[in-house]
Coordinates of C-alpha atoms in Angstrom, one line a residue:
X1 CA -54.5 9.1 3.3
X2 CA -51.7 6.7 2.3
X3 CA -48.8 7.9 0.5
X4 CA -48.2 6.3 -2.6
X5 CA -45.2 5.7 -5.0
X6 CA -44.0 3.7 -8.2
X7 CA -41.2 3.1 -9.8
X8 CA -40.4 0.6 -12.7
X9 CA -36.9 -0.8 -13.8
X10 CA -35.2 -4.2 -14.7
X11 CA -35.4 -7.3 -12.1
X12 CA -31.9 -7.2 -11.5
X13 CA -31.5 -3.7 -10.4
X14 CA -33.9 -3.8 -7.2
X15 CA -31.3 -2.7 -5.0
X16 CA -31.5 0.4 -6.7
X17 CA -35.0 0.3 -7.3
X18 CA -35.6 -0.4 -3.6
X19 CA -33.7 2.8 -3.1
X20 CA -35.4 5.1 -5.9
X21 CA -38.9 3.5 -4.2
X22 CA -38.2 4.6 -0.5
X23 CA -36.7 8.0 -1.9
X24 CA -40.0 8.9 -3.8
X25 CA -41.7 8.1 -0.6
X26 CA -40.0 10.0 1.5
X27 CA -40.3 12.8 -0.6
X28 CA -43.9 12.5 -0.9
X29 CA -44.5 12.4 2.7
X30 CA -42.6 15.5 2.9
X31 CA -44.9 17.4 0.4
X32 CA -42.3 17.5 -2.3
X33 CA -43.9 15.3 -4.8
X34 CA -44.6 14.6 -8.5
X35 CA -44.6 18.7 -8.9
X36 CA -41.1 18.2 -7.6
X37 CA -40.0 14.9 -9.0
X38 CA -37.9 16.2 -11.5
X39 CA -35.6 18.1 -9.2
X40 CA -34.8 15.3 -6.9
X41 CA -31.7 14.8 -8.7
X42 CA -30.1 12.5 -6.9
X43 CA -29.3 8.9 -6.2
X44 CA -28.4 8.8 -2.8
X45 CA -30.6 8.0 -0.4
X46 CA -28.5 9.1 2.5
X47 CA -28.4 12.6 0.3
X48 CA -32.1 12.6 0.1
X49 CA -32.9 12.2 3.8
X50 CA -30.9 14.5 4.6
X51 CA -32.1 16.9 2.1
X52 CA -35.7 16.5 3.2
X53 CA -34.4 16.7 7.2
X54 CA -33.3 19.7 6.3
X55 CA -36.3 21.5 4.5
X56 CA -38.3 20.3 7.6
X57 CA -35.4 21.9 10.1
X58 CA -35.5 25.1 7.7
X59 CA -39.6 25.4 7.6
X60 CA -39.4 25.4 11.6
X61 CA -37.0 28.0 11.9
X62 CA -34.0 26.2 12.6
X63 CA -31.7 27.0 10.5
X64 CA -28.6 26.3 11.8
X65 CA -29.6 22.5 11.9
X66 CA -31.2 23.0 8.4
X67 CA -27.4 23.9 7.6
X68 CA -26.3 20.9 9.0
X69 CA -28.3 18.6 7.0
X70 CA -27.6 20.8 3.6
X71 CA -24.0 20.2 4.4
X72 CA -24.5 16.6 4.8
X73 CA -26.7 15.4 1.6
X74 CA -23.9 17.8 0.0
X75 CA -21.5 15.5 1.8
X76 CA -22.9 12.5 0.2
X77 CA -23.9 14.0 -2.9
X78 CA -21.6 17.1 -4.2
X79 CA -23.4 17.8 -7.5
X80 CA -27.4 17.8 -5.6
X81 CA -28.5 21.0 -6.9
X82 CA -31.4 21.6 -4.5
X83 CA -29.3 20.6 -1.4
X84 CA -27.3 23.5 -2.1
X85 CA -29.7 25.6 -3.1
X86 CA -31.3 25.6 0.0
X87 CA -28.2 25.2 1.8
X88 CA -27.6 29.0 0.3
X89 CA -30.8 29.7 1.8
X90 CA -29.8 28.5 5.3
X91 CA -26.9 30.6 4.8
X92 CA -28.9 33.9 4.7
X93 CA -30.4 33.7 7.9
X94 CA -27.3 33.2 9.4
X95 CA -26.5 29.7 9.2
X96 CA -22.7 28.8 9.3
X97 CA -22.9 26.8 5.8
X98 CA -19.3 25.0 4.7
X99 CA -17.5 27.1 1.9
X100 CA -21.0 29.3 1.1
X101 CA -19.3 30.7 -2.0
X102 CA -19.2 26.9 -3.7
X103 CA -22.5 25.7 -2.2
X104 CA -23.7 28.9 -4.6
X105 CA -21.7 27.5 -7.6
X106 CA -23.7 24.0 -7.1
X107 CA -26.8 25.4 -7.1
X108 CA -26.2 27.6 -10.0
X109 CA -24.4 25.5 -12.3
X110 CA -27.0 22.4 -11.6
X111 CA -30.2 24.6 -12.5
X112 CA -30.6 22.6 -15.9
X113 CA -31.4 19.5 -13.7
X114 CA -34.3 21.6 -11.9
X115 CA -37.9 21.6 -13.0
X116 CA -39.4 24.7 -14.4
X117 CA -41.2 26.2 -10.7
X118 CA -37.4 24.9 -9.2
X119 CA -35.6 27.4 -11.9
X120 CA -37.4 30.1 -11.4
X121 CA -37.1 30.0 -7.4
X122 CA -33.0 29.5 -7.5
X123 CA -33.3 32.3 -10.0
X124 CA -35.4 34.6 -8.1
X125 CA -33.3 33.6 -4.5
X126 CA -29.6 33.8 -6.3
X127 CA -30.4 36.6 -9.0
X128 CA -30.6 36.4 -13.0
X129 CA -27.0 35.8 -13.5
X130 CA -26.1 33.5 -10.2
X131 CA -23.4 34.4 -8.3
X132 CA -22.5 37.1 -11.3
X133 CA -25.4 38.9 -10.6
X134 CA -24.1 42.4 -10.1
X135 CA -26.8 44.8 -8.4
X136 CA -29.8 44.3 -5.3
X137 CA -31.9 45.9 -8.2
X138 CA -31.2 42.9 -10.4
X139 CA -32.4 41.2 -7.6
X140 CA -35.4 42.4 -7.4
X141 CA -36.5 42.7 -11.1
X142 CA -35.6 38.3 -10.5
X143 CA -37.9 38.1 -7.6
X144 CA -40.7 40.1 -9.3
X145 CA -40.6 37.7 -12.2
X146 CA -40.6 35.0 -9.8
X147 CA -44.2 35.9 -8.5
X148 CA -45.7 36.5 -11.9
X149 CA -44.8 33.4 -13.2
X150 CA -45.5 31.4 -9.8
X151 CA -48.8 33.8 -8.1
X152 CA -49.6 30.8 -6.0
X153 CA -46.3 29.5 -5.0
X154 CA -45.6 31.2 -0.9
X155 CA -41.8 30.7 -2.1
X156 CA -41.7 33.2 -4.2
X157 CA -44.1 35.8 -2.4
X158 CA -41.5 34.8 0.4
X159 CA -38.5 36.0 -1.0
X160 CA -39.9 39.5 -2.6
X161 CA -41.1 40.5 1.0
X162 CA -37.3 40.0 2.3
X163 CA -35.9 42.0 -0.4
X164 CA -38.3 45.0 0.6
X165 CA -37.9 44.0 4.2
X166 CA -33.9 44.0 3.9
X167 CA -33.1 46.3 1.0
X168 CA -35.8 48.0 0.5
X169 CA -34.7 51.6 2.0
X170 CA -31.5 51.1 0.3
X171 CA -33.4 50.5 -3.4
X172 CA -35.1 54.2 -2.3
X173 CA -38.7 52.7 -1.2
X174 CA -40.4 55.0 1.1
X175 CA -43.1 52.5 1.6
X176 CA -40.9 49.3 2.0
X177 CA -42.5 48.2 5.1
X178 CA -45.9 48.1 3.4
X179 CA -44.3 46.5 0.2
X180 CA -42.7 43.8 2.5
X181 CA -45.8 43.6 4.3
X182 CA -48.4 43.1 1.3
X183 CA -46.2 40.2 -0.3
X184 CA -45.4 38.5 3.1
X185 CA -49.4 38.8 3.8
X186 CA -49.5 36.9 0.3
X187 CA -47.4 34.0 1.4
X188 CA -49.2 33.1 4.7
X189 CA -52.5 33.1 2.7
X190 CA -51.0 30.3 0.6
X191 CA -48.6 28.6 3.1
X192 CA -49.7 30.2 7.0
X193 CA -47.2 27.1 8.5
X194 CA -43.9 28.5 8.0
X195 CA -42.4 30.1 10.5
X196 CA -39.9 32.4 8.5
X197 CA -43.1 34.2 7.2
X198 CA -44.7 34.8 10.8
X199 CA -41.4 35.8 12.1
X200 CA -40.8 39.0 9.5
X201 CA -44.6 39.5 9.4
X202 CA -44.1 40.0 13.4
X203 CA -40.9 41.8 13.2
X204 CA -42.8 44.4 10.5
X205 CA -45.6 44.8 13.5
X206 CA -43.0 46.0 15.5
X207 CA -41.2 48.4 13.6
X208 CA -44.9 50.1 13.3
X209 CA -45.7 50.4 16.1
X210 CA -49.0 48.4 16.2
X211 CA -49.3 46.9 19.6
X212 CA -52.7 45.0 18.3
X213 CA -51.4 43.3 14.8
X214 CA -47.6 42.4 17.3
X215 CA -50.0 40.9 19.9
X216 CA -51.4 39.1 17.1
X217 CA -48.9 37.9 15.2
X218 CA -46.5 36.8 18.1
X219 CA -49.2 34.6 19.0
X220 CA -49.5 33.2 15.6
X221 CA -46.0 32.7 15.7
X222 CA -45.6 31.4 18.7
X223 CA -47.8 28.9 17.9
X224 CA -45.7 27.6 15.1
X225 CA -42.0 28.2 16.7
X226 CA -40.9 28.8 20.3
X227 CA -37.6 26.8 19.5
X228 CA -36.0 28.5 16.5
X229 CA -32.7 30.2 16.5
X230 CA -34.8 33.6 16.5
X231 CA -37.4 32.9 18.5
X232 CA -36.3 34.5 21.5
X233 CA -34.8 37.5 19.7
X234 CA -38.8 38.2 18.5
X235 CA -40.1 37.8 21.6
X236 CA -37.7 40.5 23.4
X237 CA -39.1 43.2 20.5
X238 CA -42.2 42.6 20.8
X239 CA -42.2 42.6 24.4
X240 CA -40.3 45.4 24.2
X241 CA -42.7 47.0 21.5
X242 CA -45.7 46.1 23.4
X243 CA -44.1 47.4 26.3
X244 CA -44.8 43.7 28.9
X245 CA -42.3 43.9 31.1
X246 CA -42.5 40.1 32.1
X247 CA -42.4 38.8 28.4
X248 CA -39.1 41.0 28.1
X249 CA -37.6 39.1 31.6
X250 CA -38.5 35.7 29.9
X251 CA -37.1 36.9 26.7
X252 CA -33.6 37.8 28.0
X253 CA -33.7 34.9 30.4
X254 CA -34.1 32.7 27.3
X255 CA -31.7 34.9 25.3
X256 CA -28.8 33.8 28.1
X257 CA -29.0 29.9 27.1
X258 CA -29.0 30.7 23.5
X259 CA -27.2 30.4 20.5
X260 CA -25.2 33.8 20.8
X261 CA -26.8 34.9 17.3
X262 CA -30.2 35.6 19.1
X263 CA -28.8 38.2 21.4
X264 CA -26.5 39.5 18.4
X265 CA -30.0 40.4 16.6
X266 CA -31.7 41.5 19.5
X267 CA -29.0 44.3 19.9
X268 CA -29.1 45.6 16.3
X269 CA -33.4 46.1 17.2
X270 CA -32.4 47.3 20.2
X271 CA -30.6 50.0 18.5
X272 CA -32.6 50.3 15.2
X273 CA -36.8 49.9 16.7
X274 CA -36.0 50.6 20.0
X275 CA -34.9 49.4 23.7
X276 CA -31.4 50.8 24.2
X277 CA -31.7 50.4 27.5
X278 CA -31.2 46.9 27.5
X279 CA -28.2 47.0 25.1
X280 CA -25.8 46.6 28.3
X281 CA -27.5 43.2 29.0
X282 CA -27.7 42.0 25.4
X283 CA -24.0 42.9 25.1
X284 CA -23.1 40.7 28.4
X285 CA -25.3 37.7 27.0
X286 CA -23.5 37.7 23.9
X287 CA -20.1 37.7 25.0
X288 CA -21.0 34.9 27.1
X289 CA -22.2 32.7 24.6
X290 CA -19.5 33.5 22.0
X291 CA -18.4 30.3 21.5
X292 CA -16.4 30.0 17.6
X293 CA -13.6 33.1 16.7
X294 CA -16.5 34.0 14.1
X295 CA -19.0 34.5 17.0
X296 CA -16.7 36.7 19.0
X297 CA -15.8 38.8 16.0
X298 CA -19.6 39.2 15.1
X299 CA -19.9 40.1 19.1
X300 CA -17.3 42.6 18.8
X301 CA -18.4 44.5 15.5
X302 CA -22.0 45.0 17.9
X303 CA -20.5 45.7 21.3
X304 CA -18.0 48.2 18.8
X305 CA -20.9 49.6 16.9
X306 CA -23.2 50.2 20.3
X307 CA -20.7 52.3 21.8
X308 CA -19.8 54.3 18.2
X309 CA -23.7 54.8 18.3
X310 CA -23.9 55.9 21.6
X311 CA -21.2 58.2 21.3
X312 CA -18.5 56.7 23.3
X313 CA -15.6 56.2 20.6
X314 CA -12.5 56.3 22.8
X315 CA -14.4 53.1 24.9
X316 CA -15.1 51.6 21.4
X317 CA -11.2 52.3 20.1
X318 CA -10.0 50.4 23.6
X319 CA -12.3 47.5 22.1
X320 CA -9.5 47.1 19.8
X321 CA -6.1 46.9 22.5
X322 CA -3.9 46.3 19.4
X323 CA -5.1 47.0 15.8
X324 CA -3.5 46.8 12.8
X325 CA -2.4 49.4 10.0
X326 CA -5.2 48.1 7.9
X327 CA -8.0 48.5 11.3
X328 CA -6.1 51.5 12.0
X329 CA -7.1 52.8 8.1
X330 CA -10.6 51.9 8.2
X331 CA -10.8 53.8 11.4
X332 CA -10.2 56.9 9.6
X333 CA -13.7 56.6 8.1
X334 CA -15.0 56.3 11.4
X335 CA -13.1 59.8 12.4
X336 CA -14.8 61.4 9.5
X337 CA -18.2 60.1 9.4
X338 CA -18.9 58.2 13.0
X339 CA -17.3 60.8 15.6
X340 CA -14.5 58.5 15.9
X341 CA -11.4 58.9 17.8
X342 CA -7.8 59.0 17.1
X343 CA -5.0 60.3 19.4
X344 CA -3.0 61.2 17.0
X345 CA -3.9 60.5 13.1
X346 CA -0.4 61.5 11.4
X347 CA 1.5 58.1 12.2
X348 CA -1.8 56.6 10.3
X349 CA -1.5 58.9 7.2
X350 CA 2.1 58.4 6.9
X351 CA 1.6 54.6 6.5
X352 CA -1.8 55.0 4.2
X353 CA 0.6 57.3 2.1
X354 CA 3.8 54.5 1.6
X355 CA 1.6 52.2 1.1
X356 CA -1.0 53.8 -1.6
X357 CA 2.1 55.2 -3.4
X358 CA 4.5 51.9 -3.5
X359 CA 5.2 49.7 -6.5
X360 CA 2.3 47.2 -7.1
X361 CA 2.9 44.0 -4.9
X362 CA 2.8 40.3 -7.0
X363 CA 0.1 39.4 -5.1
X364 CA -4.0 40.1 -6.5
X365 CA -4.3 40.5 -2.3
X366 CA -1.1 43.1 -1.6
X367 CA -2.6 44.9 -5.0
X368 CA -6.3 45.1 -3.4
X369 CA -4.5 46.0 0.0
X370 CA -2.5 48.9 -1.7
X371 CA -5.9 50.5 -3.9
X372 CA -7.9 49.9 -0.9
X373 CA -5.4 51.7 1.1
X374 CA -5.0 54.6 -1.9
X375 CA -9.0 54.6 -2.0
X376 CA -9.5 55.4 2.0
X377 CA -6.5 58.3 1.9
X378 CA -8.1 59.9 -1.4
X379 CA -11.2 60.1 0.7
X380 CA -9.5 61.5 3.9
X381 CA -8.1 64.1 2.0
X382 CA -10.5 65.5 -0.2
X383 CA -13.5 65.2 2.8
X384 CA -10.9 67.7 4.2
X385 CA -10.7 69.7 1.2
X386 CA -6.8 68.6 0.7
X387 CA -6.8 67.6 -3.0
X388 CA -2.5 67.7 -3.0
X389 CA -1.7 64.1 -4.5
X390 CA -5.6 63.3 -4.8
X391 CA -4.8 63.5 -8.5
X392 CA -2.4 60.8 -8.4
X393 CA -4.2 58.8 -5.8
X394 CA -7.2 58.7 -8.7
X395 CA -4.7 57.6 -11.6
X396 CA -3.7 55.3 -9.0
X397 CA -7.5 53.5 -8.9
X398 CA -7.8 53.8 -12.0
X399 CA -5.3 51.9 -13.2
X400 CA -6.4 49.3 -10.8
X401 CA -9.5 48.9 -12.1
X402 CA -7.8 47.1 -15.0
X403 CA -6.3 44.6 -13.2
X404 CA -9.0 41.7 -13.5
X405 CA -11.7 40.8 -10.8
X406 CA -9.3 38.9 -8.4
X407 CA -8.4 42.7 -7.9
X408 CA -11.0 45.4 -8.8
X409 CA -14.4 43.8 -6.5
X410 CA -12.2 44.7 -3.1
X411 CA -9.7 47.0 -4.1
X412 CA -9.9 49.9 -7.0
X413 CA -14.0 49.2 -7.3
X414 CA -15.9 51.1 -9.6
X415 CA -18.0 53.0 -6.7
X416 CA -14.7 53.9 -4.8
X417 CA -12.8 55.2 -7.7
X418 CA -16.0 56.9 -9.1
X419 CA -16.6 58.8 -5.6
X420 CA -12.7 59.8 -5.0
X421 CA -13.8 61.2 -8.9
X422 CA -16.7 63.6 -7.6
X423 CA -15.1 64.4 -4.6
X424 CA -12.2 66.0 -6.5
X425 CA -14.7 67.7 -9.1
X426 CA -16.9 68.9 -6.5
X427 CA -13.4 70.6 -4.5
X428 CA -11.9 71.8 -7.9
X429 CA -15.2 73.2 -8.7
X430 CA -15.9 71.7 -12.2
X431 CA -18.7 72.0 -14.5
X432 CA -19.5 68.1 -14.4
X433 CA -19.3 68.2 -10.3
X434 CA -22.7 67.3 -10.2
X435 CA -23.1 65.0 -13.0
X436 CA -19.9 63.0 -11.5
X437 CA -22.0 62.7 -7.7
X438 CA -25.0 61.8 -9.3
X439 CA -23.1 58.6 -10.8
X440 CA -22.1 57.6 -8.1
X441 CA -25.6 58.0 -6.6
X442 CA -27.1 56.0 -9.2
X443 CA -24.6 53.1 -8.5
X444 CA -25.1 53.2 -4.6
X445 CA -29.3 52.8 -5.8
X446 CA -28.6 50.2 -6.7
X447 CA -26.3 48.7 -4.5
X448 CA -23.7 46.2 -5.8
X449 CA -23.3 42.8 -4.5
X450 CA -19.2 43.5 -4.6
X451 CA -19.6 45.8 -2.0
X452 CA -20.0 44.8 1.9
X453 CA -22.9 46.8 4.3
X454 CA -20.1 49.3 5.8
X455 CA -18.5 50.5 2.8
X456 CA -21.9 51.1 1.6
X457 CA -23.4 52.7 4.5
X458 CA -20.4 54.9 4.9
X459 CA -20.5 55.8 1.0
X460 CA -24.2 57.3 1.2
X461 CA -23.0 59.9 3.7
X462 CA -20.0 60.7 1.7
X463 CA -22.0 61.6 -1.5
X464 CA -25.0 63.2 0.6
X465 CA -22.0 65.7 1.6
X466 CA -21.3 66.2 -2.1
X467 CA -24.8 66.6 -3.1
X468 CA -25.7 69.5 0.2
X469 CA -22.3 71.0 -1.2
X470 CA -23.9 71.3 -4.3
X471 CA -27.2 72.4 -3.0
X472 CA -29.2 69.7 -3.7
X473 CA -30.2 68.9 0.0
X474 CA -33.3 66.5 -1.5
X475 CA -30.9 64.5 -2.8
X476 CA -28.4 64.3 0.3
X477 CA -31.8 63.6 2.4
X478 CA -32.4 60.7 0.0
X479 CA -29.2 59.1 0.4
X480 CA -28.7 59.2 3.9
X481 CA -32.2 57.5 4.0
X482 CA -30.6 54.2 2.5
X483 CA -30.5 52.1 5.5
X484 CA -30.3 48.7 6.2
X485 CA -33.3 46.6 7.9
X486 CA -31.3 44.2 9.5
X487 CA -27.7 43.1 8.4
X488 CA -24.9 42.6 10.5
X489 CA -24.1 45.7 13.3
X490 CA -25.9 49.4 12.6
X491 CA -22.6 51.2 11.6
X492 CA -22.7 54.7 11.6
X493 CA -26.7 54.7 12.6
X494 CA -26.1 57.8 14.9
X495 CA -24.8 59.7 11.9
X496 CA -27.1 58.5 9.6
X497 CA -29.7 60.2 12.5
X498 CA -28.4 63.2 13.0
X499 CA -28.3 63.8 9.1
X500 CA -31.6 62.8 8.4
X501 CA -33.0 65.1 11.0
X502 CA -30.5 68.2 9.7
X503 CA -31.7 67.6 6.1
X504 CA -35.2 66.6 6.9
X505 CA -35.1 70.0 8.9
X506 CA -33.6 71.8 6.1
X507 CA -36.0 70.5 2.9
X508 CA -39.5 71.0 5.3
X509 CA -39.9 67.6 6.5
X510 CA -40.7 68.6 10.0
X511 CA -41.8 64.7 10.6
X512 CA -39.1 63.5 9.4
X513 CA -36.6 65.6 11.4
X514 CA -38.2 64.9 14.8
X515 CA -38.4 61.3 14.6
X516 CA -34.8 60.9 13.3
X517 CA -33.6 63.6 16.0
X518 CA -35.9 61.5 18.6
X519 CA -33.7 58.4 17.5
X520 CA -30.4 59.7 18.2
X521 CA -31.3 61.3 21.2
X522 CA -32.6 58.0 22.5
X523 CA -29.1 56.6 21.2
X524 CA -26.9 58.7 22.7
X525 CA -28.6 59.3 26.3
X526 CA -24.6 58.4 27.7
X527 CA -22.1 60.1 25.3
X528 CA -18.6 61.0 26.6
X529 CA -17.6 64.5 27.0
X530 CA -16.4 65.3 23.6
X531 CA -19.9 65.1 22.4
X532 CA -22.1 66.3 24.6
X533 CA -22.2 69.7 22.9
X534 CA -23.5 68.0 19.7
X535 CA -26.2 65.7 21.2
X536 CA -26.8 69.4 23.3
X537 CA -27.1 71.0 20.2
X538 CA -29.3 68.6 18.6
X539 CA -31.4 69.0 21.7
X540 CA -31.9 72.4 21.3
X541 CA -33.1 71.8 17.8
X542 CA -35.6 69.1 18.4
X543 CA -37.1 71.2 21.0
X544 CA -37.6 73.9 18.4
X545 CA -39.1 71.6 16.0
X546 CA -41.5 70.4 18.7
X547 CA -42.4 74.5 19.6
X548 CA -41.6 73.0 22.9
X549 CA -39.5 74.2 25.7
X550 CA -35.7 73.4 26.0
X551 CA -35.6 70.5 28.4
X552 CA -32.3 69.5 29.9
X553 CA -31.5 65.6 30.3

């Protein structure tokens, strides 16, 4: 039917009134109504339009243009709460949003303006304290609130199926696919137009291993989306899931004329659900769409992280013909946890050591290079069982973690200084060893917001060490389970792998350890000669869990 709107006001304001009349229209016509009048805080027209363009770009799929449009009502209107709230939604699904960390401030600090449903939506997307909020758990209790106070909005079904479908392994959910699954489900009963919905739904199929519910769902998402900046991305998983050789042609056929950021997905899958033997062509597509310096950085981190993972590390350290001390240091991790590669790690140490021992710069960023610095050489050290200077190295963090947050989120962080902690208990042998590992466990469950996707991932396998040193292999088995569903490249996945199917192995989880052995086998079907005894070795042992005979590659 007709869409209808009033608005009342003095004869000598019908400019304005004209203005207020087309807005409530327009936002009528775009199913945000009366239930949302009260958010609509703005008085810009041009900010309205481009508001409601860009919920109808987002609820396609396109999110990059959904960005645009955020950025512009912002443009025209800086305090529109809702603009940047979704615009901070745009943002998570990749969407090159203009300074994200402000667009988060709007949002938050306009939440008074919103109606009640509105509040409890930027709460549940942002977290209970906004861009304070300290922990993915927080998160989580948010979102669950969300859905009992709104059961029949899709919104908020929406976002507590992405934090089991993201975090979900990382919160310790064995069942997070199903968790995702059920509240997704929930959402599409209420809302089955939105495309973000069908495209995790379909993603979820795929990761199962459910040829009939992928078939399904790709169809019903196909239906809604064939444009989006995933699209094509979904439809090289699934083809590759259902195993259709032709949709898999069309997919990276498509893939080549796209947005790099497809691709760049389609590689982590590759890697993570299978279909490494495509990884060479997805790693061609996207450096040939790379366009920005952010594109070609995210295109190195994969290309870097496929050949780390498939067990080529002196090809991934060439990736990098001139790195920096600070690369250089972060490296070292990689040396220690990743099979990386270093000709010759003294010149590296030497450097770490002057600059983790110098007077504190004047700078919050030369103080947060220097602890980050003493963290990584505490680390190297004590992984080695070297615990001369780790002492001082510890007073070191310490101390920073008293030097305000400009400092202590990047630099002396409570999980970094709290892990060089335990891992000098567990070497001096002290009484509290484990009680020290186990706090640090419990901060990594609930993974901090301060704390970016590598230094977490590489953090799990640091205290699973200190936990099998302390023979509690359940508990090293737990933690090298924390994985990421999607989020930037898979960094140290092949170790992650080979652990799980050593500890799985070890704690009776015969399941367990052939499918994570099966994974890194099917990773690391190139390695370079250095590790061919390993992947040999694992081999060896995956046949025996099988009760198969050794097969040579």
């Amino acid at each position: 039917g007709a869409t209808q709107a009033t608005v009342e006001g003095p004869e000598d304001s019908l400019p304005v009134m004209l203005d207020r009349l087309t807005g409530e229209l327009l936002a009528a016509s775009a199913g945000e109504g009366s239930v949302h009048g009260a958010s609509l805080t703005t008085s810009s027209l041009e900010a309205l339009k481009a508001y409601l363009e860009g919920r109808a770009a987002h609820r396609g799929g396109l999110y990059n243009e959904a960005a645009q449009h955020f950025s512009r009502a912002l443009g025209a209107d800086s305090a529109f709460t809702l603009a940047a709230f979704w615009g901070s939604r745009a943002s998570e699904w990749g969407a090159p949003v203009t300074d994200p960390i402000r667009v988060r401030e709007i949002a938050w600090d306009g939440r008074s303006l919103l109606n009640p449903r509105d509040r409890v939506l930027l709460e549940a997307q942002m977290g209970p304290r906004g861009p304070e909020t300290e922990t993915r758990a927080d998160l989580l209790r948010a979102r669950e609130r969300a859905v009992n106070a709104l059961p029949d909005q899709p919104d908020a079904w929406f976002l507590l199926g992405e934090v089991y479908l993201h975090w979900g392994a990382i919160l310790g959910f064995s069942d997070w696919p199903e968790r995702a699954a059920q509240a997704l489900e929930r959402a599409v009963a209420l809302d089955s137009t939105w495309a973000g919905l069908q495209h995790h739904l379909t993603q979820l199929a795929t990761k199962t291993g459910d040829t009939t519910e992928t078939r399904r769902l790709w169809q019903s998402y196909v239906q809604l989306d064939s444009t989006s900046d995933y699209s094509d991305q979904l439809r090289f998983t699934a083809a590759v899931a259902l195993g259709d050789e032709d949709m898999r042609a069309d997919a990276l056929d498509r893939l080549a004329v796209q947005r790099v950021a497809g691709a760049n997905v389609a590689a982590w899958f590759a890697q993570t659900d299978g279909g490494v033997e495509y990884l060479d062509t997805l790693t061609a597509i996207m450096r040939s769409r790379a366009r920005t310096q952010r594109e070609r950085n995210e295109v190195a981190d994969q290309a870097y992280a496929i050949a780390m993972n498939r067990g080529r590390p002196r090809e991934a350290l060439s990736m990098f013909p001139s790195p920096d001390a600070e690369d250089l240091e972060e490296h070292m991790d990689h040396v220690l946890y990743w099979n990386g590669f270093l000709e010759n790690t003294t010149p590296v140490l030497r450097r770490a050591n002057s600059t983790a021992l110098a007077p504190f710069g004047p700078t919050a960023r030369e103080q947060r290079r220097q602890l980050v610095t003493a963290c990584r050489l505490a680390r190297w050290r004590l992984a080695q069982g070297d615990t001369s200077g780790a002492a001082s190295l510890l007073q070191r963090l310490e101390t920073g973690l008293t030097m305000g947050d400009s400092v202590v989120p990047d630099g002396a962080s409570p999980l970094c200084t709290s892990m060089v902690r335990a891992m000098l208990a567990v070497r001096q042998g002290s009484t509290d060893a484990l009680a020290l590992v186990a706090q640090v466990d419990s901060i990594l469950q609930s993974y901090p917001y301060r704390i970016d996707y590598r230094g977490f991932t590489v953090s799990n396998l640091m205290v699973a060490a200190l936990f099998e040193e302390l023979k509690e292999p359940e508990r090293a088995l737990a933690a090298v389970r924390r994985r990421f569903y999607y989020w930037g490249a898979p960094t140290y996945l092949s170790t992650q792998l080979r652990e799980e199917g050593r500890l799985a192995a070890l704690t009776g989880d015969r399941e367990g350890a052939i499918r994570a052995y099966t994974h890194y086998l099917e990773l690391r079907y190139d390695p370079e000669p250095e590790l061919i005894p390993e992947v040999e070795a694992v081999r060896t042992e995956l046949a025996r869990l099988v009760g198969e005979p050794e097969l040579s590659q």
